Coordinates of C-alpha atoms and ligand atoms in Angstrom, one line a residue:
L28 CA 221.2 18.0 130.4
L29 CA 222.6 20.9 128.5
M30 CA 226.3 20.9 127.4
D31 CA 228.6 21.8 130.3
P32 CA 230.8 24.5 128.8
R33 CA 233.7 23.9 131.1
A34 CA 233.8 20.1 130.4
A35 CA 233.5 20.9 126.6
L36 CA 236.3 23.4 126.7
E37 CA 238.5 20.9 128.5
A38 CA 237.9 18.4 125.8
V39 CA 238.9 20.7 123.0
G40 CA 242.2 19.8 121.4
A41 CA 244.3 20.7 118.4
A42 CA 242.2 18.5 116.1
T43 CA 238.9 20.1 117.2
R44 CA 237.2 22.0 114.4
A45 CA 233.8 22.7 115.8
V46 CA 231.6 22.2 118.9
V47 CA 227.9 21.4 118.5
P48 CA 225.9 22.4 121.6
V49 CA 222.4 20.9 121.5
H50 CA 219.7 23.3 122.8
L51 CA 218.0 20.2 124.2
Y52 CA 214.2 19.9 125.0
G53 CA 213.6 23.6 124.2
Q54 CA 216.1 25.6 126.1
C55 CA 219.5 27.0 125.0
A56 CA 222.9 25.8 126.1
D57 CA 225.4 28.3 127.3
T58 CA 227.0 29.2 124.0
A59 CA 228.4 32.5 125.4
A60 CA 230.6 30.6 127.9
L61 CA 231.7 28.3 125.1
A62 CA 232.5 31.2 122.8
A63 CA 234.5 33.0 125.5
G64 CA 236.8 30.0 126.0
L65 CA 237.2 28.6 122.6
P66 CA 240.3 29.1 120.5
P67 CA 239.6 31.1 117.3
H68 CA 239.9 28.2 114.9
V69 CA 237.1 26.3 116.6
K70 CA 233.5 27.1 115.4
I71 CA 230.3 26.7 117.3
V72 CA 227.5 25.1 115.3
E73 CA 224.3 25.2 117.4
D74 CA 221.7 22.4 117.2
A75 CA 218.5 24.4 117.5
A76 CA 216.2 21.6 116.3
Q77 CA 214.2 21.6 119.6
S78 CA 214.4 25.3 120.4
Q79 CA 212.5 27.3 117.9
G80 CA 211.7 30.6 119.6
A81 CA 213.9 29.9 122.6
T82 CA 216.4 32.6 123.8
R83 CA 219.2 32.8 126.3
E84 CA 220.0 36.2 127.8
G85 CA 217.9 37.6 125.0
R86 CA 219.9 35.9 122.2
S87 CA 218.3 33.6 119.7
P88 CA 220.2 30.5 118.3
G89 CA 222.1 31.5 115.2
S90 CA 222.4 35.2 116.0
G91 CA 226.1 36.1 116.0
G92 CA 226.8 32.6 114.9
I93 CA 225.3 29.7 113.0
A94 CA 222.5 27.2 114.0
A95 CA 220.7 24.4 112.3
T96 CA 217.0 23.6 113.0
S97 CA 214.6 20.9 112.1
F98 CA 211.1 21.2 110.8
Y99 CA 210.3 17.5 111.3
P100 CA 206.6 17.3 111.9
G101 CA 206.9 16.7 115.6
K102 CA 208.9 19.8 116.3
N103 CA 207.5 23.1 117.8
L104 CA 207.6 24.4 114.2
G105 CA 206.9 21.3 112.2
A106 CA 206.2 20.9 108.5
Y107 CA 204.1 18.2 106.9
G108 CA 207.2 16.2 106.0
D109 CA 210.9 16.5 106.4
A110 CA 212.4 20.0 106.3
G111 CA 215.0 22.1 108.0
A112 CA 216.9 25.3 107.9
V113 CA 220.2 26.9 108.8
V114 CA 219.9 30.3 110.5
T115 CA 222.7 32.8 110.8
D116 CA 223.2 36.5 110.5
D117 CA 226.6 36.0 108.8
E118 CA 226.3 36.6 105.0
E119 CA 229.3 34.5 104.1
S120 CA 228.0 31.5 106.1
A121 CA 224.5 32.0 104.6
D122 CA 225.9 32.0 101.0
L123 CA 227.9 28.9 101.6
V124 CA 225.0 27.0 103.1
R125 CA 222.7 28.1 100.2
A126 CA 225.3 26.7 97.8
L127 CA 225.9 23.5 99.8
A128 CA 222.2 22.7 99.9
N129 CA 221.8 23.2 96.2
H130 CA 224.4 20.9 94.7
G131 CA 227.2 23.3 95.5
G132 CA 226.1 26.5 93.7
I133 CA 223.4 29.1 93.6
A134 CA 223.4 29.6 89.9
K135 CA 222.3 26.7 87.7
Y136 CA 225.1 24.4 86.4
R137 CA 227.7 26.3 88.4
H138 CA 229.3 24.3 91.2
D139 CA 231.6 26.2 93.4
V140 CA 231.8 23.6 96.1
A141 CA 230.9 19.9 96.4
G142 CA 227.3 20.1 97.8
F143 CA 224.2 18.0 98.0
N144 CA 220.5 18.2 97.5
S145 CA 219.0 19.6 100.7
R146 CA 216.5 22.2 99.4
L147 CA 213.4 23.1 101.3
D148 CA 210.4 21.9 99.3
G149 CA 208.1 24.7 98.3
L150 CA 205.0 22.9 99.6
Q151 CA 206.6 22.5 103.0
A152 CA 207.5 26.2 103.0
V153 CA 203.8 27.1 102.5
V154 CA 202.9 25.1 105.6
L155 CA 205.8 26.5 107.6
R156 CA 205.0 30.1 106.7
A157 CA 201.4 29.7 107.9
K158 CA 202.5 27.9 111.1
L159 CA 205.4 30.3 111.8
A160 CA 202.8 33.0 112.7
R161 CA 201.5 30.7 115.4
L162 CA 204.8 29.6 116.9
A163 CA 204.9 32.2 119.7
D164 CA 201.4 31.4 120.9
G165 CA 202.1 27.7 120.7
N166 CA 205.3 28.1 122.7
A167 CA 203.4 30.2 125.3
A168 CA 200.8 27.4 125.6
R169 CA 203.6 24.9 126.1
R170 CA 205.1 27.0 128.9
A171 CA 201.7 27.1 130.6
A172 CA 201.4 23.4 130.3
A173 CA 204.9 22.8 131.7
A174 CA 204.1 25.0 134.7
R175 CA 201.0 23.0 135.3
Y176 CA 203.0 19.7 135.3
D177 CA 205.4 21.4 137.7
E178 CA 202.6 22.1 140.1
L179 CA 200.9 18.7 139.7
L180 CA 204.2 16.8 140.2
A181 CA 205.6 19.0 143.0
D182 CA 204.8 16.5 145.8
L183 CA 206.4 13.6 143.9
A184 CA 209.5 15.7 143.4
A185 CA 209.6 16.8 147.1
A186 CA 209.4 13.1 148.1
G187 CA 212.4 12.4 145.9
R188 CA 210.5 10.1 143.5
L189 CA 210.9 12.3 140.5
T190 CA 213.4 14.9 139.2
L191 CA 211.6 17.7 137.3
P192 CA 213.1 19.7 134.5
V193 CA 214.4 23.1 135.4
T194 CA 214.8 26.3 133.3
A195 CA 218.4 27.6 133.4
A196 CA 218.9 31.2 134.5
G197 CA 218.5 33.6 131.6
N198 CA 216.6 31.2 129.4
V199 CA 213.2 31.5 127.8
H200 CA 212.2 27.8 127.4
V201 CA 209.9 26.6 124.6
W202 CA 209.3 23.2 126.1
H203 CA 209.7 21.0 123.1
L204 CA 209.7 18.1 125.6
Y205 CA 208.9 17.8 129.3
V206 CA 211.3 15.3 130.6
V207 CA 211.3 13.9 134.1
R208 CA 213.6 11.4 135.7
V209 CA 212.5 8.5 138.0
A210 CA 214.6 8.0 141.1
D211 CA 213.8 4.5 142.3
A212 CA 211.3 3.0 139.8
D213 CA 212.0 1.0 136.7
R214 CA 211.7 3.5 133.9
D215 CA 210.6 1.1 131.2
T216 CA 207.9 -0.4 133.4
V217 CA 206.6 3.1 134.2
V218 CA 206.5 4.1 130.5
G219 CA 204.8 0.7 129.7
K220 CA 202.1 1.4 132.2
L221 CA 201.5 4.9 130.8
N222 CA 201.4 3.6 127.2
A223 CA 199.0 0.8 128.2
E224 CA 196.6 3.6 129.4
G225 CA 196.8 5.2 126.0
I226 CA 199.2 8.0 127.2
G227 CA 202.0 8.8 124.7
A228 CA 204.9 8.9 127.1
G229 CA 208.3 8.4 125.4
V230 CA 212.0 8.2 126.1
H231 CA 214.3 10.9 124.7
Y232 CA 216.7 9.2 124.4
P233 CA 217.3 5.6 125.4
A234 CA 220.9 5.4 124.2
P235 CA 223.6 8.1 124.7
V236 CA 225.4 8.9 121.5
H237 CA 228.8 7.3 122.6
L238 CA 227.1 4.0 123.3
T239 CA 225.5 3.7 119.8
P240 CA 227.2 1.4 117.2
A241 CA 227.5 4.4 114.9
F242 CA 230.0 6.0 117.2
A243 CA 231.7 2.9 118.6
P244 CA 234.8 3.7 116.4
L245 CA 235.5 6.7 118.7
G246 CA 236.4 4.2 121.4
H247 CA 234.3 5.4 124.2
G248 CA 232.7 3.0 126.7
R249 CA 230.2 3.0 129.5
G250 CA 231.4 5.3 132.3
D251 CA 232.9 7.9 130.0
F252 CA 229.8 10.2 130.1
P253 CA 228.1 9.3 133.4
H254 CA 225.5 12.1 133.3
A255 CA 224.2 11.1 129.9
E256 CA 224.2 7.4 130.8
Q257 CA 222.3 7.9 134.1
A258 CA 219.8 10.1 132.3
A259 CA 219.3 7.6 129.5
D260 CA 218.2 5.0 132.0
R261 CA 215.9 7.2 134.1
M262 CA 214.2 9.7 131.9
L263 CA 210.8 9.8 130.4
S264 CA 208.9 12.4 128.4
L265 CA 205.3 13.3 129.4
P266 CA 202.9 14.4 126.6
L267 CA 203.2 18.1 126.0
F268 CA 201.7 20.1 123.1
P269 CA 200.0 23.5 122.9
Q270 CA 196.5 22.1 122.9
I271 CA 196.9 19.7 125.9
T272 CA 194.1 20.4 128.4
A273 CA 194.3 20.6 132.2
A274 CA 192.1 17.5 132.4
Q275 CA 194.5 15.5 130.1
Q276 CA 197.5 16.6 132.2
Q277 CA 195.7 15.5 135.4
R278 CA 195.0 12.1 133.9
V279 CA 198.7 11.8 132.9
V280 CA 199.8 12.7 136.4
D281 CA 197.3 10.4 138.1
T282 CA 198.4 7.5 135.9
L283 CA 202.1 8.3 136.5
R284 CA 201.4 8.3 140.3
D285 CA 199.8 4.9 140.0
A286 CA 202.7 3.6 137.9
L287 CA 205.2 4.8 140.5
R288 CA 203.3 3.2 143.4
Ligands
PLP328 C1 218.2 17.8 118.8 C2 218.0 17.4 117.4 N1 219.0 17.5 116.4 C3 218.8 17.1 115.2 C4 217.6 16.5 114.8 C5 217.5 16.0 113.3 O1 216.6 16.7 112.6 P1 216.2 16.2 111.1 O2 215.6 14.8 111.3 O3 215.2 17.2 110.6 O4 217.4 16.2 110.4 C6 216.6 16.4 115.6 C7 215.3 15.8 115.2 O5 215.0 14.7 115.3 C8 216.8 16.8 117.0 O6 215.8 16.7 117.9

């Protein structure tokens, strides 16, 4: 479910100013293929909200480019409230973003551009600084838990009942979410049964962007993005967090098995 660089490049036109690949669920989209094919006036702005610590071919989001990330509490690196950051190794972009986030200027009462208030709260920074030191261990624990789900669900996948997530070549995945797709069951019924057993399964996400009222003015309809539409109807996320135990995962899988029966 990562952006298809070829399809994205075909959609680029004279009015395109930027492409925003989302490093979805914890693994990086192929920004190198995008960069190689884009005309120079089109920027890449990476959405790394779900991929803190992820790499593709050894490259982190934002290196040699610009990426935004979210420290919303549910993220791999989550604050105790809303927070976020832009990461880049380009000084000019960094200065512009610092100014934009601070009412358009770095010096007090000097406004070089029309900005807004998007400063990182100092209290959140304290939390994030402490949690940053544990990010790599947390991501490793997520990888181990994802591998355990892969094993526990292998027979359902082999029987064609479920599609399991895959890690794209060259990627180090950080498993923000473990998202499976049901083949022949009613997804909402399955999620309902898991939730009724106290299992926090979710749907990320029930509506593709082009079918939301917010983006209706762009004029897209059902059928325009068939992969996203099909995924939205069939996907569900299983509980995954660094501290999840093998016994908890077994219970999730047993309950899922029952729900699919
Ligand atoms: C892929 C992705 N992009 C953007 C966001 C938005 O992050 P925030 O709510 O911190 O602005 C999120 C978080 O919900 C996300 O998962």
